[in-house]
Coordinates of C-alpha atoms in Angstrom, one line a residue:
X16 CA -8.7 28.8 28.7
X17 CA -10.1 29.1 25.4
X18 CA -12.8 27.9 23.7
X19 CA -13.2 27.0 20.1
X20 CA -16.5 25.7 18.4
X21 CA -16.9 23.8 14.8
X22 CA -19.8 23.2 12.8
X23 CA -20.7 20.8 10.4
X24 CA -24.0 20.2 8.5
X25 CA -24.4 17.5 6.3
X26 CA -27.1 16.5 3.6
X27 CA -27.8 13.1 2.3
X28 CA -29.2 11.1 -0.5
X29 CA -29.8 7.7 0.9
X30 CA -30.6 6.5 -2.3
X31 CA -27.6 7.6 -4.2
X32 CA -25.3 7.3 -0.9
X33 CA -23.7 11.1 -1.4
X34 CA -22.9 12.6 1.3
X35 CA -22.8 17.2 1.1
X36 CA -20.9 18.1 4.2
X37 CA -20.6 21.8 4.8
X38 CA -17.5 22.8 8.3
X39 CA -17.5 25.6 9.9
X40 CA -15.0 26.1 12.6
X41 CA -14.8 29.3 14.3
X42 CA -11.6 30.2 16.5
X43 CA -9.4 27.7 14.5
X44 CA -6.5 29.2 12.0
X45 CA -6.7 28.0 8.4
X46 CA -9.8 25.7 9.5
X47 CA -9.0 24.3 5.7
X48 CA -6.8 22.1 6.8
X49 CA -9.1 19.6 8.3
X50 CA -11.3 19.3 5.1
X51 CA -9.5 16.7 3.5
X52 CA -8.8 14.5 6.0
X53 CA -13.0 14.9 7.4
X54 CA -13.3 13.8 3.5
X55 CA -11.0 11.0 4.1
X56 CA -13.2 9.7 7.0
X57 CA -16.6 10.5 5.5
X58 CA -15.9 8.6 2.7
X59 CA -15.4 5.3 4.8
X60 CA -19.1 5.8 5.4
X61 CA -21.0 7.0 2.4
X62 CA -20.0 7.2 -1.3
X63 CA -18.8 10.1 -3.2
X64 CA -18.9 12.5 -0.3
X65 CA -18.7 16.5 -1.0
X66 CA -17.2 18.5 1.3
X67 CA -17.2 22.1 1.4
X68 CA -16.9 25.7 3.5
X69 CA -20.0 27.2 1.4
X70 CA -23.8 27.0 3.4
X71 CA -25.9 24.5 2.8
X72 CA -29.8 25.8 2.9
X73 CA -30.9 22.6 3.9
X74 CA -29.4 19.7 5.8
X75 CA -30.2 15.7 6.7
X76 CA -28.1 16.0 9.9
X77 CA -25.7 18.4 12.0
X78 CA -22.8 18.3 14.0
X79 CA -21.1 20.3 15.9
X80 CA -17.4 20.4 17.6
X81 CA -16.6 22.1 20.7
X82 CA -12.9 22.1 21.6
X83 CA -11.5 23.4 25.1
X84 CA -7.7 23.6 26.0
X85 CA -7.1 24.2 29.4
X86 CA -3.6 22.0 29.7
X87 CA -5.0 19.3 27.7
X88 CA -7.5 19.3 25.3
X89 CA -11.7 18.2 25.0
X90 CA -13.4 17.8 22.3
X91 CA -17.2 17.3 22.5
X92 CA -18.9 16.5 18.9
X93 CA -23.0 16.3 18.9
X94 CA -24.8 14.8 15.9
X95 CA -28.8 15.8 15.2
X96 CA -30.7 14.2 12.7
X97 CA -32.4 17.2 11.2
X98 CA -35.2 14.6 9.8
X99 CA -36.5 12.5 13.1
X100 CA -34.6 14.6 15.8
X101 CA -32.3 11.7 16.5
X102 CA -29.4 12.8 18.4
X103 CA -25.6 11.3 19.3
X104 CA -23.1 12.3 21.5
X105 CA -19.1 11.3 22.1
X106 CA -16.4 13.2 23.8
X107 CA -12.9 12.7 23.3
X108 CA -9.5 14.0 25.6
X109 CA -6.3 13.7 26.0
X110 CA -5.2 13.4 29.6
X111 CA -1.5 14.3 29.3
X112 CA -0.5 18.2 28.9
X113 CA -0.2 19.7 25.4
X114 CA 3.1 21.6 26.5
X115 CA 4.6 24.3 24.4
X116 CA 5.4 22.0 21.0
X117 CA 3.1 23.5 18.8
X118 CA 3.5 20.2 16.6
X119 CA 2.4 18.1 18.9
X120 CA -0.8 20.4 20.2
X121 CA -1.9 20.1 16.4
X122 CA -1.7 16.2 16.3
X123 CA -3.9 15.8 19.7
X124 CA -6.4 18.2 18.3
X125 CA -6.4 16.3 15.2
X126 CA -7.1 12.9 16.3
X127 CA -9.4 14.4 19.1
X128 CA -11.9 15.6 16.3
X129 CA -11.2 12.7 14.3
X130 CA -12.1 10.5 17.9
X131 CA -15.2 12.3 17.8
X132 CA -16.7 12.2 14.4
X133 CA -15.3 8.5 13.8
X134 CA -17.7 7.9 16.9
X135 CA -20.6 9.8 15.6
X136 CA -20.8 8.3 12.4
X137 CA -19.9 4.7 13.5
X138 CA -23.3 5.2 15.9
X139 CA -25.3 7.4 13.0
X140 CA -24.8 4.4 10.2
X141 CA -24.3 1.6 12.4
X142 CA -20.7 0.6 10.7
X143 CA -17.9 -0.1 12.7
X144 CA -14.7 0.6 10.9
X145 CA -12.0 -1.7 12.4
X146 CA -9.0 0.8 11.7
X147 CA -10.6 3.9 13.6
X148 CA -9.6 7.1 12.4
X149 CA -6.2 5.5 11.1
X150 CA -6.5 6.3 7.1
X151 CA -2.5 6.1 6.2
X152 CA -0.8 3.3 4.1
X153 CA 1.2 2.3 7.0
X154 CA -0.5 0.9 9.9
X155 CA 2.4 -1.5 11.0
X156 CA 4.7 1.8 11.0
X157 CA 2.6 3.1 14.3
X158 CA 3.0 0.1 16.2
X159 CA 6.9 -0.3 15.4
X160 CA 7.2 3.7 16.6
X161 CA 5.6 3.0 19.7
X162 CA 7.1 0.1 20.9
X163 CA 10.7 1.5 19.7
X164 CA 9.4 4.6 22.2
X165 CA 10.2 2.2 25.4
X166 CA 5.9 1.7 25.6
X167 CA 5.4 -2.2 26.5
X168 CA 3.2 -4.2 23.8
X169 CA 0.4 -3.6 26.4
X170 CA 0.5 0.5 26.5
X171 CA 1.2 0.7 22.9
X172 CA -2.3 -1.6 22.0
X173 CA -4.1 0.3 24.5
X174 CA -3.1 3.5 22.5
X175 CA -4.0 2.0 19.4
X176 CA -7.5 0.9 20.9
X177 CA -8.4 4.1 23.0
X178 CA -6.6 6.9 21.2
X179 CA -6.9 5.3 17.2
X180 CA -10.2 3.3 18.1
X181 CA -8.5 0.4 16.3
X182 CA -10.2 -3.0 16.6
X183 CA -8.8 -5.3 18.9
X184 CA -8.6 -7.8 16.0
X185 CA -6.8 -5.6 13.8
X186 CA -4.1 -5.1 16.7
X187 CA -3.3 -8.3 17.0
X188 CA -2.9 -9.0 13.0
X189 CA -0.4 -5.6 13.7
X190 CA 1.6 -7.3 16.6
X191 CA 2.0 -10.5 14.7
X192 CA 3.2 -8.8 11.8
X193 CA 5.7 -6.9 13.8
X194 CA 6.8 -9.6 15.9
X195 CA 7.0 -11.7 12.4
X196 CA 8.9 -9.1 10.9
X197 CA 11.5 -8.8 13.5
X198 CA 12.0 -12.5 13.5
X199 CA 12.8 -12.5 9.5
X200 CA 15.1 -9.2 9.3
X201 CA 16.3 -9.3 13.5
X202 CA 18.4 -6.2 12.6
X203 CA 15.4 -4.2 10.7
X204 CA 15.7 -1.1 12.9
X205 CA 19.6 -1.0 12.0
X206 CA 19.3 -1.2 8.3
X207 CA 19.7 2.9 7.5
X208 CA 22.9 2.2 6.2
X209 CA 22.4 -0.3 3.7
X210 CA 19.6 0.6 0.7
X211 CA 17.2 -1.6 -1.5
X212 CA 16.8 -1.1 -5.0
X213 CA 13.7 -0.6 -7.4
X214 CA 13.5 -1.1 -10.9
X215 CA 10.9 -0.3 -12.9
X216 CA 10.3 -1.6 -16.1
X217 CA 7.1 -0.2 -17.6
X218 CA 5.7 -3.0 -20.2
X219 CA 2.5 -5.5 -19.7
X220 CA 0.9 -7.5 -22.5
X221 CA -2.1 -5.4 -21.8
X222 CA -3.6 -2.8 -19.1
X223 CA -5.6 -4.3 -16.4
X224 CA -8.8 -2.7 -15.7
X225 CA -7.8 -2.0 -11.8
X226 CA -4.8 -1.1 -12.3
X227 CA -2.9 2.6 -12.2
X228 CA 0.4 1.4 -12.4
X229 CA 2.9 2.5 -15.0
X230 CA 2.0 0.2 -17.6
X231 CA 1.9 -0.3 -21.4
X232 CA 1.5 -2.7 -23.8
X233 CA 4.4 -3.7 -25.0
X234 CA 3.2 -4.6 -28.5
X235 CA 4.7 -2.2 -31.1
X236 CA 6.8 -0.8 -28.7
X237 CA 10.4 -2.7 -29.6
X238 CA 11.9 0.9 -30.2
X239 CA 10.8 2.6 -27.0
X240 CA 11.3 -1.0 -25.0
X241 CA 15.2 -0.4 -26.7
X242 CA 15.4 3.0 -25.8
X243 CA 13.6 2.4 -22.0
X244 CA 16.7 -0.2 -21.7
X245 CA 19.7 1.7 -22.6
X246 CA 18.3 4.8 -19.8
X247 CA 17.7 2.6 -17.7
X248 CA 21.6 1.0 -17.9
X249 CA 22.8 4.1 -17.5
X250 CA 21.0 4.8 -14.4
X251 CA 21.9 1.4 -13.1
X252 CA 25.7 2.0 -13.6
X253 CA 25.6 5.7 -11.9
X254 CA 24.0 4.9 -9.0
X255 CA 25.9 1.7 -8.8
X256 CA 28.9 3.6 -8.8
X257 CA 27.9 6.1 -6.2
X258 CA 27.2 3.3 -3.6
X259 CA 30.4 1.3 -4.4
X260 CA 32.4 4.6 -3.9
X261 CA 30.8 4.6 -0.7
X262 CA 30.8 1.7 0.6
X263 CA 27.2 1.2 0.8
X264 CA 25.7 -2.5 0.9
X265 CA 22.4 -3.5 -1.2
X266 CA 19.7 -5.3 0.6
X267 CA 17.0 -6.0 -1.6
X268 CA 16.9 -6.0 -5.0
X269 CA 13.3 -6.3 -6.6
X270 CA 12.4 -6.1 -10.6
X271 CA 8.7 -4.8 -11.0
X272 CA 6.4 -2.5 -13.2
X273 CA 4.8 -3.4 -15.4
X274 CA 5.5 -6.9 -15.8
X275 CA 9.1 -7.5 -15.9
X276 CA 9.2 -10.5 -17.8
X277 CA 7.1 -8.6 -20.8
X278 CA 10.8 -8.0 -22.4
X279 CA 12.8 -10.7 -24.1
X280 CA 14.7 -13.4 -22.7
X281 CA 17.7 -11.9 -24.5
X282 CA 16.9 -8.3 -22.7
X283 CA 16.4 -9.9 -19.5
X284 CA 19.7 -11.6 -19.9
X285 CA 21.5 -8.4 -20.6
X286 CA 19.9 -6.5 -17.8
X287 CA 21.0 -9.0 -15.2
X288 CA 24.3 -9.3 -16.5
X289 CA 24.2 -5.2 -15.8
X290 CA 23.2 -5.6 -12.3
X291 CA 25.9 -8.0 -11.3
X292 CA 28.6 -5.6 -13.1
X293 CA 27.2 -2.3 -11.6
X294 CA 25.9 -2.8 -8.4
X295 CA 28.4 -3.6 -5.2
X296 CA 28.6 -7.0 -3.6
X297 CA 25.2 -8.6 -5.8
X298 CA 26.2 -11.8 -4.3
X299 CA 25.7 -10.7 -0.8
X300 CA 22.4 -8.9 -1.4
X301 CA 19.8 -11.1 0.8
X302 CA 16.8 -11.3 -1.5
X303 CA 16.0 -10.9 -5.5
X304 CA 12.8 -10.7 -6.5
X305 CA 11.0 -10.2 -10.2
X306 CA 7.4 -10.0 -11.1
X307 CA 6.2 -12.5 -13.6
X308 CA 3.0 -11.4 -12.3
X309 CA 1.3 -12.2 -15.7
X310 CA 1.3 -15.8 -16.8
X311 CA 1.5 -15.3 -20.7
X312 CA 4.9 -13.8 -20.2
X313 CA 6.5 -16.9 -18.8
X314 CA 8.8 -18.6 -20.9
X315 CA 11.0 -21.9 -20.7
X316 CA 14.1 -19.0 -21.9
X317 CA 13.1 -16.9 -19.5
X318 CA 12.8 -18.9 -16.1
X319 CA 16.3 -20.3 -17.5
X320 CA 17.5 -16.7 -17.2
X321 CA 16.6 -16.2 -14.1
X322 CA 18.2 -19.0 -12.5
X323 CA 21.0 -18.5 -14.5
X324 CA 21.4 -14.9 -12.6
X325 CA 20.7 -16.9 -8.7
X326 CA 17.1 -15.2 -8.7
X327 CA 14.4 -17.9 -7.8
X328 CA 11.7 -15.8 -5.9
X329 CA 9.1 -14.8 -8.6
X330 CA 5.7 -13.5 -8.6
X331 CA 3.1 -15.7 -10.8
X332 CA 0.2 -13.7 -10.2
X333 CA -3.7 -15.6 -10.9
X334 CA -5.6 -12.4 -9.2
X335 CA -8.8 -15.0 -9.7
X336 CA -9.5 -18.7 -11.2
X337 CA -12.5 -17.8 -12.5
X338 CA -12.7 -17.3 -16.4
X339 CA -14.9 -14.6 -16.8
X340 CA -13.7 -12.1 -13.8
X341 CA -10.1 -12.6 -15.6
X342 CA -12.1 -11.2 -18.7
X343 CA -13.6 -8.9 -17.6
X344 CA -10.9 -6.9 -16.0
X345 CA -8.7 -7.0 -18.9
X346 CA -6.3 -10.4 -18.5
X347 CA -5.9 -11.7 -21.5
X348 CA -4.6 -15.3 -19.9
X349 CA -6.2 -18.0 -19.1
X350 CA -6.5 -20.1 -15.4
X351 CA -5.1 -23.1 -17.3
X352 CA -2.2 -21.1 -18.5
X353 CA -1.6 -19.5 -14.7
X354 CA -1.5 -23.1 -13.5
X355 CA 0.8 -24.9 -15.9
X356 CA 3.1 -21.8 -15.9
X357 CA 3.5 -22.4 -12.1
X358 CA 4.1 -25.9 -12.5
X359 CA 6.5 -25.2 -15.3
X360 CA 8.3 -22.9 -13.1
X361 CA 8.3 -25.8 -10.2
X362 CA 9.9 -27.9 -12.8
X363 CA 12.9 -25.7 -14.0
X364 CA 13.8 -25.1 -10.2
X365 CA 11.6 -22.0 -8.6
X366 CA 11.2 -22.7 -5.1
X367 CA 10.1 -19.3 -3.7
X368 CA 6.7 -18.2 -5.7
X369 CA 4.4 -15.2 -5.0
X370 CA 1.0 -15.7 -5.7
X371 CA -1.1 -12.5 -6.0
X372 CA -5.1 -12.6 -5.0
X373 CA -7.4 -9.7 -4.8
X374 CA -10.6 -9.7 -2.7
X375 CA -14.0 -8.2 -4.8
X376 CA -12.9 -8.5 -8.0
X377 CA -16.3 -7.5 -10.3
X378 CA -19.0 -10.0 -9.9
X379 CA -17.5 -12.4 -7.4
X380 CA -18.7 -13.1 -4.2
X381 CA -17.8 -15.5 -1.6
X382 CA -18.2 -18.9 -3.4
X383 CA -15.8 -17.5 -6.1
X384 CA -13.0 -16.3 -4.0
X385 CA -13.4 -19.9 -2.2
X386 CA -13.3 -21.3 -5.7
X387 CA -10.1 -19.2 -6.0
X388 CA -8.5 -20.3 -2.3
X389 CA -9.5 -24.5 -3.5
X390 CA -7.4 -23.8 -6.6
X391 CA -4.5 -22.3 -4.6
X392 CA -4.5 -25.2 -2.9
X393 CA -3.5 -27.5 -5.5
X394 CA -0.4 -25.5 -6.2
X395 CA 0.5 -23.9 -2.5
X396 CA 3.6 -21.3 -3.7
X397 CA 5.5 -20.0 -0.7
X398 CA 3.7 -16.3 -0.2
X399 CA 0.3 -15.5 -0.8
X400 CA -0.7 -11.5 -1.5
X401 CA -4.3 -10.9 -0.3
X402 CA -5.3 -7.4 -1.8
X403 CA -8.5 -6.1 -1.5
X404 CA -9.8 -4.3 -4.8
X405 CA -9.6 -0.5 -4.6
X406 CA -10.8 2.0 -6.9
X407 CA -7.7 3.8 -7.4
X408 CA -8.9 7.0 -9.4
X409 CA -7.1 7.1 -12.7
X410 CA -8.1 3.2 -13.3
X411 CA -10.1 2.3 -16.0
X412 CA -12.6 0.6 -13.5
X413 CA -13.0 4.1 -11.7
X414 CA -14.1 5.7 -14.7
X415 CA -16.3 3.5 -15.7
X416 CA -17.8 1.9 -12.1
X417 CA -21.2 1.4 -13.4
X418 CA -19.9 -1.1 -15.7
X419 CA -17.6 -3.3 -12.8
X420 CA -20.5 -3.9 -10.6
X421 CA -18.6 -5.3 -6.9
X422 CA -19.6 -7.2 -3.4
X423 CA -21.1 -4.8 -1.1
X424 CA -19.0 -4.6 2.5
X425 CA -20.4 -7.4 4.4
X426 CA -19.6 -10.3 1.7
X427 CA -15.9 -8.3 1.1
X428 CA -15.3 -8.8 5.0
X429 CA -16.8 -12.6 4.7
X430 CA -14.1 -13.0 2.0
X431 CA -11.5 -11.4 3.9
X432 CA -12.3 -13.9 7.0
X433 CA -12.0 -16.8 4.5
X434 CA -8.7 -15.8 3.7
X435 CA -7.4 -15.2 7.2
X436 CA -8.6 -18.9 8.0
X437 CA -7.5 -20.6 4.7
X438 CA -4.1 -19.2 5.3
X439 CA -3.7 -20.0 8.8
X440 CA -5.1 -23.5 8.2
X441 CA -1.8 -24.1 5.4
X442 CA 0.4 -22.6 7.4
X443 CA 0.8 -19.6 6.3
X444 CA 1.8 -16.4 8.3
X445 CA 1.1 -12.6 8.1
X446 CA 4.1 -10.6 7.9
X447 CA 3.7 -7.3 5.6
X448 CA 0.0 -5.2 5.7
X449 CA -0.4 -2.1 3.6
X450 CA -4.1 -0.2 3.1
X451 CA -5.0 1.7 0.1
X452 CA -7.6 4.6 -0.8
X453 CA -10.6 3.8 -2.0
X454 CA -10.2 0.1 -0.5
X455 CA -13.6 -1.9 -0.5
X456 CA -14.8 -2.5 3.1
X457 CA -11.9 0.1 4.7
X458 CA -9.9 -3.2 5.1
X459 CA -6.2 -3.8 3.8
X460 CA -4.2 -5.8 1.4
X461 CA -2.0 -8.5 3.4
X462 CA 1.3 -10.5 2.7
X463 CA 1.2 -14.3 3.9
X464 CA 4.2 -16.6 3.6
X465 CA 5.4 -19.8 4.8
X466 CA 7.8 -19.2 7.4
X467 CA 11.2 -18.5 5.9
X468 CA 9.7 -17.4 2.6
X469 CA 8.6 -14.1 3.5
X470 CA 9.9 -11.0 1.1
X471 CA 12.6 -8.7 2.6
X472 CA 11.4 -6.3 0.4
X473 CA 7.9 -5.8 1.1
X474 CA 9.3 -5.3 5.0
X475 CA 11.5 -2.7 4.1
X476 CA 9.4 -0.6 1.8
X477 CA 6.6 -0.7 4.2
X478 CA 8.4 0.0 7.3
X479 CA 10.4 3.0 5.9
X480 CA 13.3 1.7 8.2
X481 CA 16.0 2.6 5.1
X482 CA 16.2 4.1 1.5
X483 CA 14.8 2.5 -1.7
X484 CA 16.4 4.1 -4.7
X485 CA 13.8 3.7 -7.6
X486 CA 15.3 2.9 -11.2
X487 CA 13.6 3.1 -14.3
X488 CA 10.0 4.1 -15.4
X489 CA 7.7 5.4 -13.0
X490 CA 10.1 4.3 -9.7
X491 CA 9.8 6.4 -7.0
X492 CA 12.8 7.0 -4.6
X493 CA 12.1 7.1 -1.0
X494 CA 15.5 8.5 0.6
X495 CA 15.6 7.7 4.3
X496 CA 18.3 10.0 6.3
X497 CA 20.1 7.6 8.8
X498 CA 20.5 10.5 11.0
X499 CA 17.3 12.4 11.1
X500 CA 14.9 9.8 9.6
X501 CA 13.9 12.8 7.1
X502 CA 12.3 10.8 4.2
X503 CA 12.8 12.8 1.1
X504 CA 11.0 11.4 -2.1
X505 CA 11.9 11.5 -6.0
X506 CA 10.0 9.8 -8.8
X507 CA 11.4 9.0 -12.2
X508 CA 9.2 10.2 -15.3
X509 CA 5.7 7.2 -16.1
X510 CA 6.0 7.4 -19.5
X511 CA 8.5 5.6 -21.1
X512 CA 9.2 8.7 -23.5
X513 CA 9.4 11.0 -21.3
X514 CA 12.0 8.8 -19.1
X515 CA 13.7 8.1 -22.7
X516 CA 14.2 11.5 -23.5
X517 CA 15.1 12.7 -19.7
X518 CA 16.7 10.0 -17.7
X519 CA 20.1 11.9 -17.2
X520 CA 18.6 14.6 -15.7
X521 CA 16.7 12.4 -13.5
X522 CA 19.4 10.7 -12.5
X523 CA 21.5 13.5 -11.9
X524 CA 18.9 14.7 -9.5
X525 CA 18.8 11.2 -7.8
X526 CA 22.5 11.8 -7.0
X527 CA 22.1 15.1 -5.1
X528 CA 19.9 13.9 -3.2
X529 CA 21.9 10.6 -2.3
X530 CA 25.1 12.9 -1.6
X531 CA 23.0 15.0 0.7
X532 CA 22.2 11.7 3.1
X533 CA 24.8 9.5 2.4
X534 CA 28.0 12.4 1.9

């Protein structure tokens, strides 16, 4: 048997909501590793928490971990109020043996400590946080493993209630996007051999305020928008090449950025003409998709392009119908422009339109965002994107948070139940979920569509099932081995002259890679 003990003291500012936690853990190796993830989890509760290894003189509360292995493991977690001599308790263990897999011993320790303090800070503050201790990207991902393990949907929820404290709620929103997914791709799990393809083209009128995406405004930029183009041609045609050698099949094809449509109807012309040259079998790939995310990029030439190159499922992206949120976060169209660009889109022939929301935009509340669901209504596009704001760090709303003042987490959960119900009420049906850092309310951003409309995309890239190969600026590659399930990432240059100057060398590097899986 051994016995292990961990410390943690905490100090708080209720009125500035920080949170100075000082760990010590005593009979763990490299006790460092937990620090970040204990951030990750403090910060669903307080704001702006600081965690560190150095003593803290004085502290609000303490808590304390005591860990036993004696074929499976215990962990009992105490909190004390240092201030009124409150005091909380939880204890967390895994029935089955650890075994010998040293791999597997650290994930049960893990997510026993993370049991236990998830517990003692859902009782200290009094907030229940609906995903548990389950901070990743890729929620949906768990619940595909484990049913793919031979568990039946009953054992795997059960895990995912007991073991990941997720909400029963938030399991079934995961089952129904499974089961939805599975309906819309049948052979999703048999997919490894086929890729989808990224490309990235870096340009916007201007830089929203949220966003952190590789993105510049395209004014003044004809030469570097020239010199983007021809890289970017030339990465097309290599890695075109590569899989036609191979015999490898394209899924998905999806155009975003940036905002896509920010070039020329002329550029956007040539660049599909490219694709249909370069890449194998275009006619067989089973979904296009480009952003038109921003309205005042949406031209009569340019909607001709694309149905002139068979691509009809577009994002025309309002984020909010109200004026002065669309303002202030730096989108320099109007609601009236959003909504005759849609209907001039319906006009010239688009039948499969993306409409982009996001929950907490700064100074809306509920009665906005139901302004915003009434307005969707008039124009009801095939998908609907429900993304709760987060404060992505590098964002010009990060920086400058004082200024983008945002609903606190009861009114962003009220909205997010408004959108669950308006959705349902059309129609509409869940089938893609992704969560972000730094997301208001610890909820998740969530793809609805009208059944038959949903994106292939958005299933594949957030079910990791087989390689997206990331062209252009700021694309990441996310190389699935069929045989291993190794993912193995690569990420094209953000800047566009950076990529100008390099983009043979990052292709090259692409194509080692892709000769390593695919041979």
């Amino acid at each position: 048997m051994t016995r292990e003990t961990a410390v943690l003291y905490t100090e708080r500012s209720l009125t500035e909501k920080v949170m100075n936690v000082r760990i010590e853990i005593q009979g763990l190796p490299n006790p460092e590793r937990f620090q970040r993830p204990l951030e990750v989890i403090t910060e669903l509760f307080f704001e702006s928490p600081v965690l560190s290894f150095a003593s803290l003189l004085e502290a609000d509360a303490s808590v304390s971990f005591t860990v036993n292995e004696n074929g499976r493991i215990t962990v009992s977690g105490m909190l004390v109020d240092k201030a009124t001599g409150r005091v909380e308790e939880a204890t967390y263990e895994y029935d089955a043996p650890i075994g010998a897999d040293g791999k597997a011993r650290e994930k049960r320790l893990k997510n026993a400590i993370f049991h236990v303090y998830v517990t003692l800070l859902e009782r200290y503050t009094n907030i229940i946080q609906p995903w548990g201790i389950l901070t990743g990207v890729r929620p949906v991902k768990l619940l595909h493993q484990l049913l793919r393990s031979g568990m039946t949907k009953e054992e795997a929820h059960q895990k995912l209630a007991e073991e990941y404290l997720v909400t029963k709620e938030k399991i079934e929103l995961m089952q129904a996007i499974v089961d939805r997914q599975l309906t819309v791709v049948p052979d999703l799990y048999d997919l490894s051999h086929e890729v989808s393809i990224y490309i990235g083209i870096p340009f916007c009128p201007t830089k929203c305020a949220y966003c952190t995406f590789p993105a510049y405004a395209i004014n003044g930029r004809q030469g570097s928008v020239d010199a983007f183009l021809a890289g970017l041609h030339y990465e097309m045609e290599a890695v075109g090449r590569f899989l036609r050698e191979r015999g490898i099949r394209i899924t998905t094809i999806y155009y975003g950025g940036g905002t896509p449509t920010s070039i020329t109807a002329e550029e956007m012309d040539q660049l599909y003409a490219h694709m249909y040259k370069v890449f194998p079998d275009v006619d067989r790939v089973r979904e296009i998709t480009v952003e038109a995310g921003r309205p005042d990029t949406i031209t009569p030439e340019k909607l001709d392009v694309l149905k002139k190159w068979q691509i009809d499922r577009i994002s025309i992206n309002p984020q909010s119908y109200i004026q002065e949120t669309l303002k202030a976060i730096g989108r320099h169209h109007t609601v009236e422009e959003t909504i005759n660009k849609f209907h001039l889109a319906r006009k010239m022939g688009m039948n499969n339109i993306n409409m982009d929301l996001i929950i907490g935009l700064p100074g809306e509340g509920l009665p906005e965002f139901t302004h915003t669901l009434a307005e969707t209504e008039q124009l009801m596009p095939e998908s609907l994107t429900v993304h709760t704001l987060s404060f992505k760090r590098a964002s010009e709303m990060t920086k400058n948070k004082q200024k983008y003042k945002v609903a606190d987490r009861e009114e962003i959960q009220a909205m997010m139940k408004a959108a669950e119900e308006w959705t349902s009420k059309h129609g509409y049906v869940p089938y893609y979920l992704y969560r972000q850092k730094n997301i208001l309310g610890n909820l998740e951003n969530v793809g609805y569509a009208l059944p038959g409309h949903e994106s292939i995309y958005n299933i594949m890239i957030m079910e990791e099932q087989q390689s997206i190969i990331g062209l252009g600026c700021g694309a990441s590659s996310k190389f699935v081995d069929p045989k291993t399930r190794k993912i193995t990432r690569q990420a094209n240059p953000k800047e566009p002259k950076v990529y100008n100057e390099h983009f043979m060398e990052y292709t090259e590097e692409k194509l080692k890679i892709m000769e390593a899986i695919f041979g």
